[in-house]
Structure formats: C-alpha cells, structure tokens
Coordinates of C-alpha atoms and ligand atoms in Angstrom, one line a residue:
X15 CA -41.7 -36.0 76.7
X16 CA -43.0 -38.8 79.0
X17 CA -42.2 -42.2 80.2
X18 CA -44.5 -45.1 80.6
X19 CA -45.6 -46.3 83.9
X20 CA -45.1 -50.1 83.8
X21 CA -46.3 -51.3 87.1
X22 CA -50.0 -51.2 86.2
X23 CA -51.8 -54.2 84.9
X24 CA -54.9 -52.4 83.7
X25 CA -55.0 -49.5 81.2
X26 CA -53.9 -46.9 83.6
X27 CA -51.0 -45.6 81.6
X28 CA -52.6 -42.2 81.2
X29 CA -49.8 -40.3 82.8
X30 CA -47.5 -38.1 80.7
X31 CA -44.2 -37.0 82.0
X32 CA -42.1 -34.1 80.8
X33 CA -38.4 -33.6 81.3
X34 CA -37.7 -30.2 82.5
X35 CA -34.2 -29.5 83.7
X36 CA -34.1 -26.6 86.0
X37 CA -31.7 -25.3 88.6
X38 CA -28.2 -23.8 88.3
X39 CA -25.2 -25.7 86.9
X40 CA -23.9 -26.0 90.4
X41 CA -26.9 -28.0 91.5
X42 CA -27.8 -25.3 94.1
X43 CA -31.5 -24.5 94.7
X44 CA -33.0 -21.4 96.2
X45 CA -35.3 -21.5 99.2
X46 CA -38.2 -23.9 98.6
X47 CA -41.2 -23.3 100.8
X48 CA -43.2 -26.1 102.6
X49 CA -46.5 -26.9 100.9
X50 CA -48.5 -25.2 103.7
X51 CA -47.0 -21.9 102.5
X52 CA -48.4 -22.2 99.0
X53 CA -51.7 -20.3 98.6
X54 CA -54.6 -22.6 97.8
X55 CA -55.4 -21.0 94.4
X56 CA -52.1 -22.5 93.1
X57 CA -52.9 -26.0 94.2
X58 CA -54.9 -28.7 92.4
X59 CA -58.2 -30.0 93.8
X60 CA -57.6 -33.7 94.4
X61 CA -60.8 -33.5 96.5
X62 CA -62.6 -33.5 93.1
X63 CA -61.6 -37.2 93.0
X64 CA -62.4 -38.1 96.7
X65 CA -63.5 -35.6 99.3
X66 CA -61.4 -37.4 101.9
X67 CA -59.3 -40.5 102.5
X68 CA -62.2 -42.5 104.0
X69 CA -64.0 -42.4 100.7
X70 CA -60.8 -43.6 99.0
X71 CA -60.7 -46.5 101.4
X72 CA -64.4 -47.4 100.7
X73 CA -63.7 -47.5 97.0
X74 CA -60.6 -49.6 97.7
X75 CA -62.7 -52.1 99.5
X76 CA -65.2 -52.1 96.6
X77 CA -62.4 -52.9 94.1
X78 CA -61.2 -55.7 96.3
X79 CA -64.6 -57.4 96.4
X80 CA -65.2 -56.8 92.7
X81 CA -62.1 -58.9 91.9
X82 CA -63.8 -62.0 93.2
X83 CA -66.9 -61.2 91.1
X84 CA -65.1 -60.9 87.8
X85 CA -63.3 -64.2 88.2
X86 CA -66.7 -65.9 88.1
X87 CA -66.9 -65.1 84.4
X88 CA -63.9 -67.3 83.7
X89 CA -64.8 -70.0 81.3
X90 CA -68.2 -68.4 80.5
X91 CA -67.4 -66.0 77.7
X92 CA -68.2 -68.5 75.0
X93 CA -71.7 -69.1 76.5
X94 CA -73.5 -66.0 75.3
X95 CA -73.2 -62.5 74.0
X96 CA -74.7 -61.3 77.3
X97 CA -72.0 -63.0 79.4
X98 CA -69.3 -61.5 77.2
X99 CA -70.8 -58.0 77.4
X100 CA -71.3 -58.2 81.2
X101 CA -67.7 -59.3 81.7
X102 CA -66.3 -56.5 79.6
X103 CA -68.5 -53.9 81.4
X104 CA -67.3 -55.3 84.7
X105 CA -63.7 -55.0 83.6
X106 CA -64.3 -51.4 82.5
X107 CA -65.8 -50.6 85.9
X108 CA -62.7 -52.1 87.6
X109 CA -60.5 -50.0 85.3
X110 CA -62.4 -46.8 86.2
X111 CA -62.2 -47.4 89.9
X112 CA -58.6 -48.4 89.8
X113 CA -57.8 -45.3 87.8
X114 CA -59.5 -43.1 90.3
X115 CA -57.9 -44.8 93.3
X116 CA -54.4 -44.6 91.8
X117 CA -54.7 -41.0 90.7
X118 CA -55.7 -39.8 94.1
X119 CA -53.0 -41.7 96.0
X120 CA -50.2 -41.1 93.5
X121 CA -50.9 -37.4 93.0
X122 CA -51.1 -36.8 96.8
X123 CA -47.8 -38.7 97.1
X124 CA -46.3 -36.4 94.5
X125 CA -47.3 -33.3 96.5
X126 CA -44.7 -34.5 99.1
X127 CA -42.7 -37.6 98.2
X128 CA -41.5 -38.0 101.8
X129 CA -45.1 -38.3 103.1
X130 CA -45.4 -41.9 104.3
X131 CA -49.2 -41.9 104.4
X132 CA -49.7 -41.6 100.7
X133 CA -46.7 -43.8 99.9
X134 CA -48.4 -46.5 102.0
X135 CA -51.7 -46.0 100.1
X136 CA -50.0 -46.1 96.7
X137 CA -48.0 -49.2 97.6
X138 CA -51.1 -51.0 99.0
X139 CA -53.0 -50.2 95.9
X140 CA -50.2 -51.3 93.5
X141 CA -50.4 -54.8 95.1
X142 CA -54.2 -54.8 94.6
X143 CA -53.7 -53.7 91.0
X144 CA -51.3 -56.6 90.4
X145 CA -54.1 -58.9 91.7
X146 CA -56.6 -57.2 89.4
X147 CA -54.3 -57.9 86.5
X148 CA -54.2 -61.6 87.4
X149 CA -57.9 -61.7 88.0
X150 CA -58.7 -60.4 84.5
X151 CA -56.0 -62.2 82.7
X152 CA -58.4 -64.9 81.4
X153 CA -60.5 -62.5 79.3
X154 CA -58.3 -61.9 76.2
X155 CA -57.2 -65.6 75.7
X156 CA -60.9 -66.6 76.0
X157 CA -62.0 -64.0 73.4
X158 CA -59.2 -65.1 71.1
X159 CA -60.2 -68.7 71.5
X160 CA -63.8 -68.0 70.3
X161 CA -64.4 -69.2 66.7
X162 CA -64.7 -66.3 64.3
X163 CA -68.4 -67.1 63.5
X164 CA -69.3 -67.1 67.2
X165 CA -67.8 -63.7 67.9
X166 CA -69.5 -62.3 64.7
X167 CA -72.9 -63.6 65.8
X168 CA -72.4 -62.2 69.4
X169 CA -71.5 -58.8 67.9
X170 CA -74.6 -58.9 65.8
X171 CA -76.9 -60.0 68.6
X172 CA -75.7 -57.6 71.3
X173 CA -76.1 -53.8 70.7
X174 CA -73.9 -53.1 73.8
X175 CA -70.9 -54.8 72.2
X176 CA -70.8 -52.1 69.5
X177 CA -68.5 -49.9 71.6
X178 CA -66.0 -52.7 71.7
X179 CA -65.8 -53.1 67.9
X180 CA -62.4 -51.5 67.6
X181 CA -61.2 -53.6 70.5
X182 CA -62.3 -56.9 68.9
X183 CA -60.9 -56.0 65.5
X184 CA -57.6 -55.1 67.1
X185 CA -57.5 -58.3 69.1
X186 CA -58.3 -60.3 66.0
X187 CA -55.2 -59.0 64.2
X188 CA -53.1 -60.6 67.0
X189 CA -54.7 -64.0 66.6
X190 CA -52.1 -65.3 64.2
X191 CA -49.4 -64.5 66.7
X192 CA -51.0 -66.4 69.6
X193 CA -49.5 -69.8 70.2
X194 CA -51.0 -73.0 71.6
X195 CA -52.0 -72.9 75.3
X196 CA -49.0 -75.1 76.2
X197 CA -46.6 -72.8 74.3
X198 CA -48.1 -69.7 75.8
X199 CA -47.7 -71.2 79.3
X200 CA -44.0 -71.8 78.6
X201 CA -43.5 -68.3 77.3
X202 CA -45.2 -66.8 80.3
X203 CA -42.9 -68.8 82.6
X204 CA -39.7 -67.6 81.0
X205 CA -40.7 -63.9 80.9
X206 CA -39.0 -63.2 84.3
X207 CA -35.8 -64.8 83.0
X208 CA -35.8 -62.9 79.7
X209 CA -36.1 -59.6 81.7
X210 CA -32.6 -60.1 83.1
X211 CA -30.7 -58.0 80.6
X212 CA -32.8 -55.0 81.2
X213 CA -32.7 -55.4 84.9
X214 CA -28.9 -55.7 84.9
X215 CA -28.6 -52.6 82.8
X216 CA -30.8 -50.7 85.3
X217 CA -28.8 -51.9 88.2
X218 CA -25.5 -51.1 86.7
X219 CA -26.4 -47.7 85.2
X220 CA -28.6 -46.4 88.0
X221 CA -27.3 -48.1 91.2
X222 CA -23.8 -49.5 90.9
X223 CA -21.9 -47.2 88.5
X224 CA -20.2 -44.2 90.0
X225 CA -19.0 -41.1 88.2
X226 CA -15.9 -39.2 89.2
X227 CA -15.6 -35.6 90.2
X228 CA -15.8 -32.9 87.6
X229 CA -15.4 -29.2 87.5
X230 CA -18.4 -26.8 87.7
X231 CA -18.8 -23.2 86.5
X232 CA -17.3 -21.8 89.7
X233 CA -14.2 -23.9 89.3
X234 CA -15.2 -26.3 92.1
X235 CA -14.9 -30.0 91.9
X236 CA -18.3 -31.7 92.2
X237 CA -19.6 -35.2 91.9
X238 CA -20.8 -35.9 88.3
X239 CA -24.2 -37.4 87.7
X240 CA -26.4 -37.9 84.7
X241 CA -28.5 -35.0 86.0
X242 CA -25.5 -32.7 86.3
X243 CA -24.1 -33.8 83.0
X244 CA -27.2 -32.5 81.2
X245 CA -26.6 -29.1 82.8
X246 CA -22.8 -29.0 82.4
X247 CA -22.9 -30.0 78.7
X248 CA -24.9 -26.8 78.0
X249 CA -22.4 -24.6 79.8
X250 CA -20.9 -21.7 78.0
X251 CA -17.6 -22.6 79.7
X252 CA -15.9 -24.9 77.2
X253 CA -13.7 -26.5 79.9
X254 CA -16.8 -27.4 82.0
X255 CA -18.6 -29.1 79.2
X256 CA -15.5 -30.9 77.9
X257 CA -14.5 -32.3 81.3
X258 CA -18.1 -33.5 81.9
X259 CA -18.1 -35.2 78.5
X260 CA -14.8 -36.9 79.0
X261 CA -15.6 -38.0 82.6
X262 CA -19.0 -39.3 81.7
X263 CA -18.0 -41.4 78.7
X264 CA -14.7 -42.6 80.2
X265 CA -16.9 -44.1 83.0
X266 CA -19.3 -45.8 80.6
X267 CA -16.3 -47.1 78.7
X268 CA -15.0 -48.9 81.7
X269 CA -18.0 -51.1 81.7
X270 CA -18.3 -51.4 77.9
X271 CA -18.4 -55.2 77.7
X272 CA -21.1 -55.5 80.4
X273 CA -23.2 -52.8 78.6
X274 CA -22.7 -54.6 75.3
X275 CA -23.8 -57.8 77.0
X276 CA -27.0 -56.3 78.4
X277 CA -27.9 -54.6 75.2
X278 CA -27.3 -57.6 73.0
X279 CA -29.1 -59.8 75.5
X280 CA -32.1 -57.5 75.3
X281 CA -32.0 -57.6 71.5
X282 CA -31.8 -61.4 71.5
X283 CA -34.7 -61.6 73.8
X284 CA -36.9 -59.4 71.5
X285 CA -35.7 -61.3 68.4
X286 CA -36.6 -64.6 70.2
X287 CA -40.2 -63.4 71.0
X288 CA -40.7 -62.0 67.5
X289 CA -39.6 -65.2 65.8
X290 CA -41.5 -67.5 68.2
X291 CA -44.7 -65.5 67.6
X292 CA -44.2 -65.6 63.8
X293 CA -43.6 -62.0 63.0
X294 CA -41.7 -61.0 59.9
X295 CA -39.2 -59.2 62.0
X296 CA -38.7 -57.7 65.5
X297 CA -39.6 -54.3 63.9
X298 CA -42.8 -55.7 62.5
X299 CA -43.6 -57.2 65.9
X300 CA -43.0 -53.8 67.7
X301 CA -45.0 -51.8 65.2
X302 CA -47.9 -54.2 64.8
X303 CA -49.4 -53.3 68.2
X304 CA -50.6 -50.0 66.7
X305 CA -50.9 -51.3 63.2
X306 CA -48.1 -49.2 61.9
X307 CA -46.5 -50.6 58.7
X308 CA -42.7 -51.0 58.8
X309 CA -42.5 -48.8 55.7
X310 CA -43.4 -45.8 57.9
X311 CA -40.3 -46.5 59.9
X312 CA -38.1 -47.0 56.9
X313 CA -39.4 -43.9 55.1
X314 CA -38.8 -41.8 58.2
X315 CA -35.1 -42.8 58.2
X316 CA -34.8 -42.3 54.4
X317 CA -36.4 -38.9 54.5
X318 CA -34.2 -37.6 57.3
X319 CA -31.2 -38.9 55.3
X320 CA -32.2 -36.9 52.3
X321 CA -32.5 -33.8 54.5
X322 CA -29.2 -33.8 56.5
X323 CA -27.9 -30.7 54.8
X324 CA -29.6 -28.3 57.2
X325 CA -28.1 -30.1 60.2
X326 CA -24.6 -29.9 58.6
X327 CA -25.2 -26.1 58.1
X328 CA -26.3 -25.8 61.7
X329 CA -23.1 -27.4 62.9
X330 CA -21.1 -25.1 60.6
X331 CA -22.9 -22.0 62.0
X332 CA -22.3 -23.0 65.6
X333 CA -18.7 -23.4 64.8
X334 CA -18.5 -20.0 63.2
X335 CA -20.5 -18.1 65.8
X336 CA -18.9 -19.8 68.8
X337 CA -15.6 -18.9 67.2
X338 CA -14.1 -22.3 67.4
X339 CA -11.3 -23.6 65.3
X340 CA -12.7 -27.2 65.7
X341 CA -16.2 -28.1 66.9
X342 CA -16.7 -31.3 69.0
X343 CA -19.9 -33.1 70.0
X344 CA -19.7 -31.4 73.5
X345 CA -19.9 -28.0 71.8
X346 CA -23.3 -28.7 70.3
X347 CA -25.5 -28.2 73.3
X348 CA -24.4 -24.8 74.4
X349 CA -26.7 -22.0 73.4
X350 CA -25.5 -19.5 70.7
X351 CA -26.8 -16.7 72.8
X352 CA -26.3 -15.9 76.4
X353 CA -29.3 -16.7 78.7
X354 CA -31.7 -13.7 78.3
X355 CA -33.8 -12.6 81.1
X356 CA -37.5 -12.3 80.2
X357 CA -39.4 -13.6 83.2
X358 CA -43.1 -14.6 83.1
X359 CA -44.9 -14.5 86.4
X360 CA -47.6 -17.2 86.4
X361 CA -50.5 -14.9 85.6
X362 CA -48.7 -13.5 82.6
X363 CA -47.8 -17.0 81.5
X364 CA -51.5 -18.0 81.6
X365 CA -52.4 -15.0 79.5
X366 CA -49.7 -15.7 77.0
X367 CA -50.8 -19.4 76.6
X368 CA -54.4 -18.3 76.1
X369 CA -53.5 -15.8 73.4
X370 CA -51.1 -18.2 71.6
X371 CA -53.6 -21.0 71.5
X372 CA -56.4 -18.9 69.9
X373 CA -55.9 -20.7 66.5
X374 CA -57.5 -23.8 68.2
X375 CA -60.8 -22.0 68.4
X376 CA -63.3 -20.7 70.9
X377 CA -64.4 -24.1 72.3
X378 CA -60.8 -25.1 73.0
X379 CA -60.3 -21.6 74.6
X380 CA -63.2 -22.2 76.9
X381 CA -62.0 -25.6 78.1
X382 CA -58.5 -24.1 78.6
X383 CA -59.9 -21.3 80.7
X384 CA -61.9 -23.8 82.8
X385 CA -58.7 -25.8 83.3
X386 CA -56.6 -22.9 84.2
X387 CA -59.1 -21.6 86.8
X388 CA -60.7 -24.7 88.4
X389 CA -58.1 -26.6 90.3
X390 CA -56.6 -28.7 87.5
X391 CA -53.1 -27.4 88.1
X392 CA -50.6 -27.7 90.9
X393 CA -48.4 -24.7 90.0
X394 CA -45.4 -24.1 92.3
X395 CA -42.6 -26.1 93.7
X396 CA -42.7 -27.0 97.4
X397 CA -40.5 -29.0 99.7
X398 CA -40.6 -32.7 98.7
X399 CA -42.8 -32.2 95.6
X400 CA -42.2 -34.4 92.6
X401 CA -39.9 -32.6 90.1
X402 CA -40.6 -32.0 86.4
X403 CA -44.1 -31.8 85.0
X404 CA -46.9 -34.2 83.9
X405 CA -50.5 -34.4 82.9
X406 CA -52.8 -37.0 84.3
X407 CA -56.1 -37.9 82.5
X408 CA -58.5 -39.9 84.6
X409 CA -61.8 -41.2 83.4
X410 CA -64.7 -39.7 85.2
X411 CA -62.9 -36.7 86.7
X412 CA -61.3 -33.7 85.1
X413 CA -57.6 -34.0 84.2
X414 CA -54.8 -32.8 86.4
X415 CA -51.4 -31.1 85.7
X416 CA -48.3 -31.0 87.9
X417 CA -45.9 -28.2 87.3
X418 CA -42.9 -26.7 89.0
X419 CA -43.4 -23.3 87.6
X420 CA -40.5 -21.0 88.0
X421 CA -41.3 -17.9 85.9
X422 CA -39.1 -18.8 82.9
X423 CA -40.2 -19.1 79.2
X424 CA -39.5 -22.8 79.5
X425 CA -42.1 -23.0 82.2
X426 CA -44.7 -21.3 80.0
X427 CA -43.9 -23.7 77.2
X428 CA -44.3 -26.6 79.6
X429 CA -47.7 -25.2 80.7
X430 CA -48.8 -25.1 77.1
X431 CA -47.5 -28.6 76.5
X432 CA -49.2 -30.2 79.6
X433 CA -52.5 -28.4 78.9
X434 CA -52.3 -30.0 75.4
X435 CA -52.2 -33.5 77.0
X436 CA -54.9 -32.5 79.6
X437 CA -57.4 -31.1 77.0
X438 CA -56.7 -34.1 74.8
X439 CA -57.7 -36.3 77.8
X440 CA -60.7 -34.1 78.4
X441 CA -62.0 -34.3 74.8
X442 CA -61.4 -38.0 74.6
X443 CA -63.3 -38.8 77.8
X444 CA -66.2 -36.5 77.0
X445 CA -66.6 -38.1 73.6
X446 CA -65.6 -41.8 74.0
X447 CA -66.8 -44.7 76.1
X448 CA -64.1 -46.0 78.5
X449 CA -63.2 -48.8 76.1
X450 CA -61.8 -46.3 73.5
X451 CA -61.0 -43.3 75.7
X452 CA -57.3 -43.9 76.0
X453 CA -55.2 -42.4 73.2
X454 CA -52.0 -44.0 72.1
X455 CA -48.5 -42.7 72.7
X456 CA -48.1 -42.2 69.0
X457 CA -51.0 -39.6 69.2
X458 CA -50.3 -38.2 72.7
X459 CA -47.3 -36.1 71.9
X460 CA -49.0 -34.6 68.9
X461 CA -51.6 -32.8 71.0
X462 CA -49.0 -31.4 73.4
X463 CA -46.3 -30.4 70.9
X464 CA -48.8 -28.6 68.7
X465 CA -49.4 -26.3 71.6
X466 CA -45.7 -25.7 72.1
X467 CA -45.2 -24.8 68.5
X468 CA -48.2 -22.4 68.5
X469 CA -46.7 -20.7 71.5
X470 CA -43.3 -20.3 69.9
X471 CA -44.9 -19.0 66.7
X472 CA -46.8 -16.4 68.6
X473 CA -43.7 -15.4 70.6
X474 CA -41.6 -15.0 67.4
X475 CA -44.3 -12.9 65.8
X476 CA -44.7 -10.5 68.7
X477 CA -41.1 -10.2 70.0
X478 CA -39.1 -7.3 68.8
X479 CA -36.1 -7.7 71.1
X480 CA -33.3 -9.3 69.0
X481 CA -31.8 -11.2 71.8
X482 CA -35.0 -12.8 72.9
X483 CA -35.7 -13.7 69.3
X484 CA -32.3 -15.4 69.0
X485 CA -32.9 -17.2 72.3
X486 CA -36.2 -18.6 71.0
X487 CA -34.8 -19.6 67.6
X488 CA -31.9 -21.3 69.2
X489 CA -34.2 -23.2 71.5
X490 CA -36.3 -24.3 68.6
X491 CA -33.3 -25.4 66.6
X492 CA -32.0 -27.5 69.5
X493 CA -35.4 -29.0 69.9
X494 CA -35.5 -30.2 66.3
X495 CA -32.0 -31.4 66.4
X496 CA -32.6 -33.4 69.6
X497 CA -36.1 -34.6 68.7
X498 CA -36.0 -35.2 65.0
X499 CA -32.4 -35.7 63.9
X500 CA -31.0 -37.4 67.0
X501 CA -34.0 -39.7 67.6
X502 CA -34.0 -40.7 64.0
X503 CA -30.3 -41.6 64.4
X504 CA -31.3 -43.7 67.5
X505 CA -34.1 -45.3 65.4
X506 CA -31.6 -46.2 62.6
X507 CA -29.1 -47.6 65.1
X508 CA -31.9 -49.9 66.5
X509 CA -32.8 -51.1 63.1
X510 CA -29.2 -51.9 62.3
X511 CA -28.5 -53.9 65.5
X512 CA -31.7 -55.9 65.1
X513 CA -30.9 -56.8 61.6
X514 CA -27.5 -57.9 62.6
X515 CA -28.9 -60.1 65.3
X516 CA -31.7 -61.5 63.2
X517 CA -29.1 -62.6 60.7
X518 CA -27.4 -64.6 63.5
X519 CA -24.4 -62.4 63.8
X520 CA -22.9 -61.5 67.2
X521 CA -23.1 -57.9 68.7
X522 CA -20.1 -56.8 70.7
X523 CA -19.0 -53.5 72.3
X524 CA -16.7 -52.9 69.3
X525 CA -19.5 -53.4 66.8
X526 CA -21.9 -51.1 68.7
X527 CA -19.1 -48.5 68.9
X528 CA -18.4 -48.6 65.2
X529 CA -22.1 -48.3 64.2
X530 CA -22.6 -45.4 66.6
X531 CA -19.5 -43.6 65.5
X532 CA -20.3 -43.9 61.8
X533 CA -23.9 -42.8 62.3
X534 CA -22.7 -39.7 64.1
X535 CA -20.3 -38.8 61.3
X536 CA -23.1 -39.3 58.7
X537 CA -25.7 -37.2 60.6
X538 CA -23.5 -34.3 61.8
X539 CA -21.3 -34.0 58.7
X540 CA -17.6 -33.4 58.1
X541 CA -17.4 -30.2 60.2
X542 CA -17.6 -32.0 63.5
X543 CA -14.9 -33.9 65.3
X544 CA -16.5 -37.1 66.5
X545 CA -14.2 -37.9 69.5
X546 CA -13.3 -41.6 70.1
X547 CA -15.1 -41.4 73.5
X548 CA -18.4 -40.8 71.9
X549 CA -18.5 -44.3 70.5
X550 CA -19.8 -45.6 73.8
X551 CA -22.8 -43.3 74.0
X552 CA -25.2 -46.1 72.9
X553 CA -24.5 -47.6 76.4
X554 CA -26.4 -44.9 78.2
X555 CA -29.6 -44.7 76.3
X556 CA -32.3 -46.4 78.4
X557 CA -34.8 -46.2 75.5
X558 CA -33.0 -49.0 73.7
X559 CA -34.5 -51.3 76.3
X560 CA -38.0 -50.4 74.9
X561 CA -37.4 -51.6 71.4
X562 CA -38.4 -49.4 68.4
X563 CA -40.0 -46.8 70.7
X564 CA -38.1 -43.5 70.0
X565 CA -39.2 -43.1 66.3
X566 CA -42.5 -41.9 67.8
X567 CA -40.8 -38.8 69.0
X568 CA -40.0 -38.0 65.4
X569 CA -43.5 -38.8 64.0
X570 CA -45.1 -36.9 66.9
X571 CA -43.0 -33.8 66.4
X572 CA -43.4 -33.7 62.6
X573 CA -47.2 -34.4 62.8
X574 CA -47.5 -31.5 65.3
X575 CA -45.5 -29.2 63.1
X576 CA -47.7 -30.0 60.1
X577 CA -50.9 -29.6 62.0
X578 CA -49.8 -26.3 63.6
X579 CA -48.9 -25.0 60.1
X580 CA -52.4 -26.0 58.9
X581 CA -54.1 -24.3 61.9
X582 CA -52.3 -21.1 61.2
X583 CA -52.8 -21.1 57.4
X584 CA -56.2 -22.6 56.9
X585 CA -58.1 -21.6 60.1
X586 CA -61.6 -23.0 60.6
X587 CA -61.5 -26.2 58.5
X588 CA -58.1 -27.2 60.0
X589 CA -59.5 -26.3 63.4
X590 CA -62.5 -28.6 63.1
X591 CA -60.4 -31.5 62.0
X592 CA -58.0 -30.9 64.8
X593 CA -60.7 -30.9 67.5
X594 CA -62.1 -34.1 66.0
X595 CA -58.6 -35.6 66.4
X596 CA -58.7 -34.8 70.1
X597 CA -62.2 -36.2 70.4
X598 CA -61.2 -39.5 68.8
X599 CA -59.3 -40.8 71.8
X600 CA -58.2 -44.4 71.0
X601 CA -61.2 -45.2 68.7
X602 CA -59.0 -46.1 65.7
X603 CA -55.4 -46.8 64.8
X604 CA -53.1 -43.8 65.3
X605 CA -52.3 -43.4 61.6
X606 CA -56.0 -43.3 60.7
X607 CA -56.8 -40.8 63.4
X608 CA -54.0 -38.5 62.3
X609 CA -55.0 -38.9 58.6
X610 CA -58.5 -37.6 59.6
X611 CA -56.8 -34.7 61.4
X612 CA -55.0 -33.8 58.1
X613 CA -51.6 -35.4 58.3
X614 CA -50.5 -38.5 56.5
X615 CA -47.7 -40.2 58.4
X616 CA -47.1 -42.7 55.7
X617 CA -45.8 -40.0 53.4
X618 CA -42.5 -38.1 53.7
X619 CA -44.3 -34.8 53.7
X620 CA -44.6 -34.1 57.5
X621 CA -40.9 -34.7 58.0
X622 CA -40.0 -32.6 54.9
X623 CA -42.2 -29.7 56.3
X624 CA -40.5 -30.0 59.7
X625 CA -36.9 -29.9 58.3
X626 CA -37.9 -27.2 55.9
X627 CA -39.0 -25.1 58.9
X628 CA -35.7 -25.9 60.6
X629 CA -33.9 -24.6 57.5
X630 CA -35.9 -21.4 57.4
X631 CA -35.3 -20.7 61.1
X632 CA -31.6 -21.3 60.4
X633 CA -31.7 -18.6 57.8
X634 CA -33.4 -16.2 60.3
X635 CA -30.7 -17.0 62.9
X636 CA -27.9 -16.4 60.5
X637 CA -29.4 -13.1 59.5
X638 CA -29.8 -11.9 63.1
X639 CA -26.2 -12.9 64.0
X640 CA -24.5 -11.2 61.1
Ligands
LIG703 ZN1 -45.7 -34.8 76.7

C-alpha cells in the first residue's frame, strides 16, 4: 500500500508507503535501541546521494538560481522548437535536482523524526519546491496554447523532442478540457475554497475527535485510537473486538451530520470541476488522467458481483470454525488460527526472498542481490525512526528501502513487496529518459504485489507444518477480502454517491448509511449480522476524499495475481514480458503497458482468476480444518 505525497509541485511522487501494523494489542513496545547501536551493515547509504550536508547545500543553491533561469523561457515556447526543447530539458534538470535534494533530507529525517537538523532542511526545501512549482507553471498552458500544426512541425524538426512524444500526446488529450484563460484564472482562485470540505474532514477526524476508553486483552481500560482499533479488531478475545467496534462507531455516529456534510461537500466540489471542464461524468474526469475507460471501472464492479459466492462461503466457514452462533462484522478480522511462531532472522528472510523470486529470472536475481547487499535498505527499527515501510526511487541514484524488520513472516513479505517497487524504479530509470521514468500508481502496486504472491506461493509449496500452512492461507484470504472485495465495495459506493449528486439529489447522513448498509449485506451475504452501528463506516474512510482512487487496489492486485500465475506456469516467455513491463516506466498508458506484460485489464479475466484462486485456497483451508 502507499499514500501519495501531495506537497510536491514537481514529479517527485516516487515514494511508496506500506501499512504494516506491528506491536502488541496493548500498544506496548519492547526496547528500541538508539540509531548509533545499529550496525552499519543494516543501514542504507544515503551518502550515495550526497557525501555530506555541504554538498546538499551547494545543490540547493544551484536549484535556487536555476529557478530564475527557467522563468526566462516564459512566453518563448511558441518561438522555436529549440526554445521548447531547451525549456523542457531545463525543467527535467530541476526535477532531477529537486528529487535528489528531497530524497536526502527526507530519508535522513526518517532515520530519526525528532532530529531537528533534517526537519529544518526538509522544511526549507519544501518551500523552495513550492517556488519551483510556481516558476514552471507557465509551461503546460503555453504548450496547450500552441496551434496543433506548430507543435507537429516542432516535433518533426527537433530530434530531441522525440523523448517527449508520450508527454505531448497525453497533454493533447486534455486540451478539450482546458478553459479560456479568464475561466482558468477564476478556477485557480477558488481552488483553496473548494478544499474546505477535505480540510474540515481531516481536522475533525485526526485532530478534534476523541475516542473513549476501551478494554484491551489484559482487561485494562485504554484510550481507543484508529491505530489501536486495527489491532483490537483482530483480537481473538471477542469482547475486546466487540467493544472496540462499538466504541469506535458510536463516536463517529456522534458527528454523523458533520461527516455527511464534509463528504457531500467534497463530492459536490468534484462534480463541479468535472462539469465545468466538460467531462461526461466525475468518474470520466478521474479516470481520464491515465486514459482508463470508465467501462474498466464498471466491469470490475460487475465481475466482483458475479463472484460474491466465495466471499459468502468464507463468512460461513469463519462462523463455523470460530464456533459462533451468529457472526458479526467485528468477527471477520480475527484469524482462524492462533498466531504461529515461525521467526525469520533477517539473513534468513533475505535467502527466502531470493529463492521465492527465482521465477523472475537471473537478471532480476542479480539486481536483487545488489540491492540487498549494497546499502539500499535501512533494516531495523531505532529510536525515533519512521514507522512502516516504503521504497524510494530517485532518478540518478539507486533506490532506497525503509523497513522496520522484526523477524516475522509479515516482515519478509514487506521486504519482497518493497524490493518489488525498488527494482521497478531501478529498471525504469535505467531504461527511460527522465520524462518517462516515473511509473503510474496503477502500475506501481503490480510490481510489488507480484513479489508478495510469489513469496506466498513458494512458502505454501515448501511448508509441511499444518499450522503454518493455515496461518499463510488465512493471511492470503484476508488480503483478498480486504483488497479485492472490500475495495470494490468502496468503489461501488463512490460510483453511487457521485451518480446521486450528478442527478442533483441531496446526500445526507441517512442516505450514506443506507447505501453503506445495503452494500455490506450484498457483499457479505445472509450469514452475517450487519449491525446498525456499521452504517456510519463510510465516515472514516479518508480515501473517499481522493475520488475514484481505491479501484486501483483491485486492478493492481488482480493484475499481479494474473502475472504471477503466468510466471509460474509459462516461465521464460512470461518472464521476458514481465521484465519489459518493469523497463517501461511511464512511457505509455498503464493499460497498454500491462497488456504488453500479458494482462488485459479491460477484460473480466484478471479478476476472475483472482477470485478463483481465492476459492481454491478456501477449499484448502476447509480441508485442513476438518
Ligand atoms: Zn506498495
């Protein structure tokens, strides 16, 4: 998983975050050493970016003076193909320097988030990057204003403009949605105001709202938080998970009208922009950025609907094996098997990942080996270190990976996942010019999830211990439930609320509740009790403020499943296509890139394959449990 970094004006969004929830259900942590106690061989080599802070400062000054230079191109892009090329090259250079500066400061900051030096450097740079955004803002409007014939002539005249072909074609598609300069000026002036709904949501959900106390597994009353909720809801103690569920949703319910107002306000804002910019619908406007037809979205929902039976069977099995007379939503997250202890010290985890990823071929294996042994990875937790995991691809240096490795199977899986992102970045940058080196979010999670699936496949094939097998299958089933079924339900909810709003009808807390409740009943089937409290769950999903975003979790996961299947069954030919996919970076639209790799996301096949695998795993689990 990841979240987008929104503060950056240039294309620096190369960071991929993972959600890894660690720690005991009490929120206790064991002794965490200071960074100085971590041996150097487990630390990343940020000195591969800048040998010291002085060199960073020099580059910072260079960036600052380059900003003045690039503004001199304003108004000149129509003059000649040379001016256009020079300006684009200059902007690439700014992007590369900015990326380098940001990576160094931010990753140092993440080593110890309480370190004020790198906080200062990061902050200072973020201000400069905002200036860079403003200084380069003239470029796209000027290109869009060029008459088609002029741009065609320029592209024919200037060999150097070839590497921007995809960029120009992509920009041209947006032409019909660009308004007159006067209208654009008004739109840019209201953009702060239209952000208000999302800002209010964030303030309420993350700053002002307070949760009550709830019971933990030791029977102690502790303060509930979203973080603790995600641990308590998995508890094998039914009382703990039920209390957490009730306490969380009762609190959201208290602010139901405010949440309804922020969500409907956000919907209205997006509908306004889509209509003003002449899109067929808000969905069309959201998907057009990556040239994804709305049919892909609709087919996804339809295909999942036709394959709900395995999910209903999963619920029934959980009810049976947890020995419950009635199963509620708060019973779904708890594992069917007790936590099994099969630790993987880091060196063993490395070996396991290398073996499991063999189907990706010898070249991939070599790059992986380099990555694992040459300072790409920051392995262990230390005092003040950023939690979770991410990969950072940076043009001109090797990628970096932050982990908080804690010897569990999950940590090995996270390592495989993040190395998937890292090697995707590596291949893209080795094979693409800067202009097309950045891959889309649509493609990003395919490269990481394929690795996770290959690792799981290897584990299931080589494990003889029944409990470990059950643990792995359970984990897989929960992943598909949470990623494919649940996110499709989210995607369907979004589609419904946008259609209601586009038809001019009002969205209220009650209408959101009813839609949410009915979707849960349809998805989870008649075996589950959908408690009244659950109706408010829509209020706590921050992704609804990034419209039509979550469906990409489903497409990413099912593309990865399909590609992993091919790699295992077809060998060499599938392998070549897969490596080409990694090399493609952002040189084409996501659907085209994936089609070349061997998976057609406009067909129902990838989702059918995924849910068929889900069903097969369900059979295996049933067999092992009876
Ligand atoms: Zn990821």
